[in-house]
PDB file of C-alpha atoms in Angstrom:
ATOM      1  CA  MET A   1     -17.621   7.576  -5.076  1.00 61.00           C
ATOM      2  CA  SER A   2     -13.812   7.628  -6.997  1.00 77.00           C
ATOM      3  CA  ILE A   3     -13.528   5.252  -9.983  1.00 89.00           C
ATOM      4  CA  TYR A   4     -10.053   4.511  -8.268  1.00 95.00           C
ATOM      5  CA  LEU A   5      -9.054   1.473  -5.780  1.00 94.00           C
ATOM      6  CA  ALA A   6      -7.218   1.279  -3.011  1.00 96.00           C
ATOM      7  CA  ARG A   7      -6.114  -2.372  -2.708  1.00 96.00           C
ATOM      8  CA  ALA A   8      -4.845  -4.124   0.540  1.00 96.00           C
ATOM      9  CA  ILE A   9      -1.770  -7.223   0.552  1.00 97.00           C
ATOM     10  CA  SER A  10      -3.625  -9.664  -1.768  1.00 96.00           C
ATOM     11  CA  PRO A  11      -4.549 -13.358   0.145  1.00 96.00           C
ATOM     12  CA  ALA A  12      -2.018 -15.252  -1.264  1.00 96.00           C
ATOM     13  CA  ALA A  13       1.548 -12.988  -0.752  1.00 97.00           C
ATOM     14  CA  LEU A  14      -0.275 -12.043   3.208  1.00 97.00           C
ATOM     15  CA  ALA A  15      -0.604 -16.215   3.288  1.00 97.00           C
ATOM     16  CA  ARG A  16       3.597 -16.069   2.010  1.00 97.00           C
ATOM     17  CA  LEU A  17       3.710 -12.556   4.112  1.00 98.00           C
ATOM     18  CA  ARG A  18       3.126 -14.602   7.577  1.00 98.00           C
ATOM     19  CA  GLY A  19       5.997 -17.767   7.132  1.00 97.00           C
ATOM     20  CA  THR A  20       8.344 -15.947   5.502  1.00 98.00           C
ATOM     21  CA  ASP A  21       8.314 -12.194   4.744  1.00 97.00           C
ATOM     22  CA  ASP A  22      10.123 -10.285   1.596  1.00 97.00           C
ATOM     23  CA  ALA A  23      13.695 -10.402   3.223  1.00 97.00           C
ATOM     24  CA  GLY A  24      13.581 -13.914   4.764  1.00 97.00           C
ATOM     25  CA  GLN A  25      12.582 -13.512   8.167  1.00 98.00           C
ATOM     26  CA  PRO A  26      10.125 -15.528   9.973  1.00 98.00           C
ATOM     27  CA  CYS A  27       7.176 -13.941  11.025  1.00 97.00           C
ATOM     28  CA  VAL A  28       5.947 -12.967  14.505  1.00 97.00           C
ATOM     29  CA  PRO A  29       3.535 -12.333  15.353  1.00 98.00           C
ATOM     30  CA  PHE A  30       2.911  -9.649  18.971  1.00 98.00           C
ATOM     31  CA  VAL A  31      -0.171  -8.735  20.885  1.00 98.00           C
ATOM     32  CA  ASP A  32      -0.863  -4.921  19.848  1.00 98.00           C
ATOM     33  CA  GLY A  33      -1.193  -2.888  22.593  1.00 97.00           C
ATOM     34  CA  GLU A  34      -1.684   0.334  22.149  1.00 97.00           C
ATOM     35  CA  GLY A  35      -3.581   0.187  18.819  1.00 97.00           C
ATOM     36  CA  GLY A  36      -3.735   2.346  16.073  1.00 96.00           C
ATOM     37  CA  ASN A  37      -0.623   0.263  13.308  1.00 96.00           C
ATOM     38  CA  PRO A  38      -1.815   0.532   9.493  1.00 96.00           C
ATOM     39  CA  LEU A  39      -3.156  -2.358   8.543  1.00 97.00           C
ATOM     40  CA  ARG A  40      -2.694  -3.645   5.034  1.00 97.00           C
ATOM     41  CA  CYS A  41      -4.230  -6.802   4.662  1.00 97.00           C
ATOM     42  CA  CYS A  42      -7.554  -5.352   5.277  1.00 97.00           C
ATOM     43  CA  LEU A  43      -6.851  -1.112   5.088  1.00 97.00           C
ATOM     44  CA  ARG A  44      -7.995  -0.228   8.803  1.00 96.00           C
ATOM     45  CA  LEU A  45      -5.671   1.450  12.407  1.00 96.00           C
ATOM     46  CA  SER A  46      -5.163  -2.345  14.003  1.00 98.00           C
ATOM     47  CA  LEU A  47      -7.261  -1.871  17.315  1.00 98.00           C
ATOM     48  CA  VAL A  48      -5.683  -2.526  21.248  1.00 98.00           C
ATOM     49  CA  GLY A  49      -5.266  -6.175  21.781  1.00 98.00           C
ATOM     50  CA  GLU A  50      -4.893  -7.936  18.269  1.00 98.00           C
ATOM     51  CA  ARG A  51      -2.442 -10.241  16.989  1.00 98.00           C
ATOM     52  CA  ILE A  52      -0.683  -8.256  14.788  1.00 98.00           C
ATOM     53  CA  ALA A  53       3.089  -8.754  12.821  1.00 98.00           C
ATOM     54  CA  LEU A  54       5.143  -6.791  11.885  1.00 97.00           C
ATOM     55  CA  VAL A  55       7.011  -8.218   8.420  1.00 97.00           C
ATOM     56  CA  SER A  56       9.230  -7.139   5.693  1.00 97.00           C
ATOM     57  CA  TYR A  57       6.456  -6.273   1.815  1.00 97.00           C
ATOM     58  CA  ALA A  58       8.073  -6.130  -1.798  1.00 97.00           C
ATOM     59  CA  PRO A  59       5.164  -4.725  -3.008  1.00 97.00           C
ATOM     60  CA  LEU A  60       6.602  -3.880  -7.021  1.00 96.00           C
ATOM     61  CA  ARG A  61       7.951  -7.066  -6.693  1.00 96.00           C
ATOM     62  CA  ARG A  62       4.746  -8.893  -6.575  1.00 94.00           C
ATOM     63  CA  TRP A  63       2.824  -6.948  -8.825  1.00 95.00           C
ATOM     64  CA  ALA A  64       6.120  -7.816 -11.239  1.00 95.00           C
ATOM     65  CA  ALA A  65       6.178 -11.390 -11.550  1.00 94.00           C
ATOM     66  CA  GLU A  66       1.766 -11.515 -11.715  1.00 93.00           C
ATOM     67  CA  ALA A  67       2.900  -8.921 -14.583  1.00 95.00           C
ATOM     68  CA  GLY A  68       5.791 -11.874 -15.894  1.00 96.00           C
ATOM     69  CA  VAL A  69       8.430  -8.208 -15.918  1.00 96.00           C
ATOM     70  CA  GLU A  70      11.625  -7.340 -13.668  1.00 92.00           C
ATOM     71  CA  PRO A  71      11.143  -4.401 -10.817  1.00 89.00           C
ATOM     72  CA  GLY A  72      15.284  -4.455 -11.244  1.00 88.00           C
ATOM     73  CA  ALA A  73      16.503  -1.902  -9.329  1.00 91.00           C
ATOM     74  CA  TYR A  74      13.394  -0.192  -8.628  1.00 90.00           C
ATOM     75  CA  ASP A  75      12.145  -4.127  -6.054  1.00 92.00           C
ATOM     76  CA  GLU A  76      11.841  -1.661  -2.218  1.00 91.00           C
ATOM     77  CA  GLN A  77      11.118  -3.581   0.797  1.00 93.00           C
ATOM     78  CA  GLY A  78      10.002  -2.360   4.099  1.00 92.00           C
ATOM     79  CA  PRO A  79       7.739  -2.914   7.000  1.00 95.00           C
ATOM     80  CA  VAL A  80       3.922  -3.221   7.263  1.00 97.00           C
ATOM     81  CA  PHE A  81       1.179  -4.367   9.717  1.00 98.00           C
ATOM     82  CA  VAL A  82      -0.523  -7.126   8.933  1.00 98.00           C
ATOM     83  CA  HIS A  83      -2.816  -9.731  11.468  1.00 98.00           C
ATOM     84  CA  ALA A  84      -0.773 -12.740  12.274  1.00 98.00           C
ATOM     85  CA  GLU A  85      -3.780 -14.385  10.718  1.00 97.00           C
ATOM     86  CA  GLU A  86      -6.296 -14.423   7.884  1.00 96.00           C
ATOM     87  CA  CYS A  87      -8.415 -11.050   8.538  1.00 96.00           C
ATOM     88  CA  GLU A  88     -11.997 -10.173   6.200  1.00 93.00           C
ATOM     89  CA  GLY A  89      -9.229  -8.358   4.172  1.00 94.00           C
ATOM     90  CA  PRO A  90     -10.694  -4.238   3.614  1.00 94.00           C
ATOM     91  CA  ARG A  91     -14.554  -3.556   4.026  1.00 90.00           C
ATOM     92  CA  PRO A  92     -16.148  -1.033   1.173  1.00 87.00           C
ATOM     93  CA  SER A  93     -15.440   2.196   1.763  1.00 84.00           C
ATOM     94  CA  GLU A  94     -15.580   5.842  -0.037  1.00 80.00           C
ATOM     95  CA  ALA A  95     -12.227   6.826   1.553  1.00 86.00           C
ATOM     96  CA  TYR A  96      -8.502   5.680   1.100  1.00 94.00           C
ATOM     97  CA  PRO A  97      -6.809   4.084   3.703  1.00 94.00           C
ATOM     98  CA  PHE A  98      -5.114   5.852   6.325  1.00 93.00           C
ATOM     99  CA  GLU A  99      -6.591   9.482   5.125  1.00 90.00           C
ATOM    100  CA  ARG A 100      -5.049  12.602   7.743  1.00 90.00           C
ATOM    101  CA  ALA A 101      -5.268  15.802   6.887  1.00 93.00           C
ATOM    102  CA  GLY A 102      -1.985  17.075   6.988  1.00 95.00           C
ATOM    103  CA  ALA A 103       0.078  13.859   6.204  1.00 94.00           C
ATOM    104  CA  LEU A 104       2.304  13.706   4.175  1.00 96.00           C
ATOM    105  CA  ARG A 105       2.456  10.477   0.899  1.00 96.00           C
ATOM    106  CA  THR A 106       4.842   9.312  -1.942  1.00 96.00           C
ATOM    107  CA  VAL A 107       2.603   8.951  -4.697  1.00 97.00           C
ATOM    108  CA  ARG A 108       4.955   7.138  -7.100  1.00 96.00           C
ATOM    109  CA  ARG A 109       3.669   5.847 -10.667  1.00 97.00           C
ATOM    110  CA  TYR A 110       4.827   3.000 -12.007  1.00 97.00           C
ATOM    111  CA  ASP A 111       5.119   1.254 -15.942  1.00 97.00           C
ATOM    112  CA  ALA A 112       4.066  -1.883 -18.022  1.00 97.00           C
ATOM    113  CA  GLU A 113       7.962  -2.564 -17.237  1.00 96.00           C
ATOM    114  CA  GLY A 114       7.710  -2.506 -13.413  1.00 95.00           C
ATOM    115  CA  ARG A 115      10.044   0.639 -13.666  1.00 95.00           C
ATOM    116  CA  ILE A 116       9.205   3.959 -12.507  1.00 95.00           C
ATOM    117  CA  ALA A 117       7.601   6.618 -14.854  1.00 96.00           C
ATOM    118  CA  GLY A 118       7.044   9.950 -11.861  1.00 94.00           C
ATOM    119  CA  GLY A 119       5.900  10.056  -8.141  1.00 94.00           C
ATOM    120  CA  ARG A 120       5.211  13.487  -6.704  1.00 95.00           C
ATOM    121  CA  LEU A 121       4.065  14.653  -3.500  1.00 97.00           C
ATOM    122  CA  LEU A 122       0.869  15.205  -1.095  1.00 97.00           C
ATOM    123  CA  GLU A 123      -0.039  16.606   1.722  1.00 96.00           C
ATOM    124  CA  LEU A 124      -3.413  15.293   2.011  1.00 95.00           C
ATOM    125  CA  PRO A 125      -5.793  18.289   1.885  1.00 94.00           C
ATOM    126  CA  GLU A 126      -9.056  18.659   4.844  1.00 94.00           C
ATOM    127  CA  ALA A 127     -11.187  17.074   1.856  1.00 93.00           C
ATOM    128  CA  ALA A 128      -8.120  13.851   1.604  1.00 93.00           C
ATOM    129  CA  ARG A 129     -10.509  11.444  -0.523  1.00 92.00           C
ATOM    130  CA  GLU A 130     -10.045  14.769  -3.304  1.00 94.00           C
ATOM    131  CA  GLY A 131      -6.578  15.046  -3.541  1.00 95.00           C
ATOM    132  CA  PHE A 132      -6.027  11.387  -3.913  1.00 96.00           C
ATOM    133  CA  ASP A 133      -8.349  11.527  -6.476  1.00 96.00           C
ATOM    134  CA  ARG A 134      -6.904  14.343  -7.985  1.00 96.00           C
ATOM    135  CA  ALA A 135      -2.873  13.200  -7.875  1.00 97.00           C
ATOM    136  CA  PHE A 136      -4.438   9.266  -9.890  1.00 97.00           C
ATOM    137  CA  ALA A 137      -5.481  10.897 -11.895  1.00 97.00           C
ATOM    138  CA  GLU A 138      -2.692  13.351 -12.398  1.00 97.00           C
ATOM    139  CA  ALA A 139      -1.014  10.329 -12.602  1.00 97.00           C
ATOM    140  CA  PHE A 140      -3.201   8.109 -15.097  1.00 98.00           C
ATOM    141  CA  ALA A 141      -2.955  11.054 -17.600  1.00 97.00           C
ATOM    142  CA  ASP A 142      -0.035   9.733 -18.244  1.00 97.00           C
ATOM    143  CA  PRO A 143      -0.754   6.347 -20.892  1.00 97.00           C
ATOM    144  CA  ALA A 144       2.034   4.960 -20.318  1.00 97.00           C
ATOM    145  CA  VAL A 145       1.526   4.754 -15.889  1.00 98.00           C
ATOM    146  CA  VAL A 146      -0.423   0.971 -14.789  1.00 97.00           C
ATOM    147  CA  LEU A 147       0.036   1.006 -11.170  1.00 97.00           C
ATOM    148  CA  VAL A 148       0.475   3.852  -8.280  1.00 98.00           C
ATOM    149  CA  HIS A 149       2.201   3.279  -4.732  1.00 97.00           C
ATOM    150  CA  VAL A 150       0.936   5.485  -2.179  1.00 97.00           C
ATOM    151  CA  ARG A 151       4.089   5.328   0.719  1.00 95.00           C
ATOM    152  CA  ALA A 152       3.920   7.085   4.160  1.00 93.00           C
ATOM    153  CA  VAL A 153       6.931   9.840   3.158  1.00 92.00           C
ATOM    154  CA  GLU A 154       8.087   9.210   7.761  1.00 88.00           C
ATOM    155  CA  TYR A 155       8.777   6.385   7.452  1.00 85.00           C
ATOM    156  CA  GLY A 156       8.294   5.705   3.733  1.00 84.00           C
ATOM    157  CA  CYS A 157       6.353   2.398   4.524  1.00 90.00           C
ATOM    158  CA  PHE A 158       4.279   0.820   1.503  1.00 95.00           C
ATOM    159  CA  HIS A 159       0.471   1.837   2.450  1.00 96.00           C
ATOM    160  CA  PHE A 160      -1.667   1.063  -0.569  1.00 97.00           C
ATOM    161  CA  GLU A 161      -1.912   0.271  -4.469  1.00 96.00           C
ATOM    162  CA  VAL A 162      -3.733   1.448  -7.428  1.00 97.00           C
ATOM    163  CA  ARG A 163      -3.778  -0.210 -10.690  1.00 97.00           C
ATOM    164  CA  ARG A 164      -5.067   1.995 -14.014  1.00 95.00           C
ATOM    165  CA  PRO A 165      -8.739   1.848 -13.638  1.00 91.00           C
TER     166      PRO A 165
END
């Protein structure tokens, strides 16, 4: 089992996003007719018929507020899917969310001041968990790195964060 924990969007942040998102837009739920959307509230793919919403989320802004720092120019926001109503959250798993061999991810590192401290492109290997573990070990080998964001390359969407163990 990995020492790195993939973190979903916190319940407190989700409660706010389900009202007004980080771009100041109201949440507009819809019934998912196709399924397969990556839900950042529970770190699984949506099912056909679930009520979900696409909201704008600023993960570094949320972390920086908690840490008492300013993210400055690194404050990015982008679209994420969440359940329209409160859900059970992520279930324990040995896999990382949204693993798919061949998928391209960015693994972006941040320091304690909320500044980018490097990053890398990761093509998920067949053994995706081991690929993520190596990328996180590499990131946290730098003592300045306190936080890692994983994003999809195709759309730039935030997938999950990992904090220093």
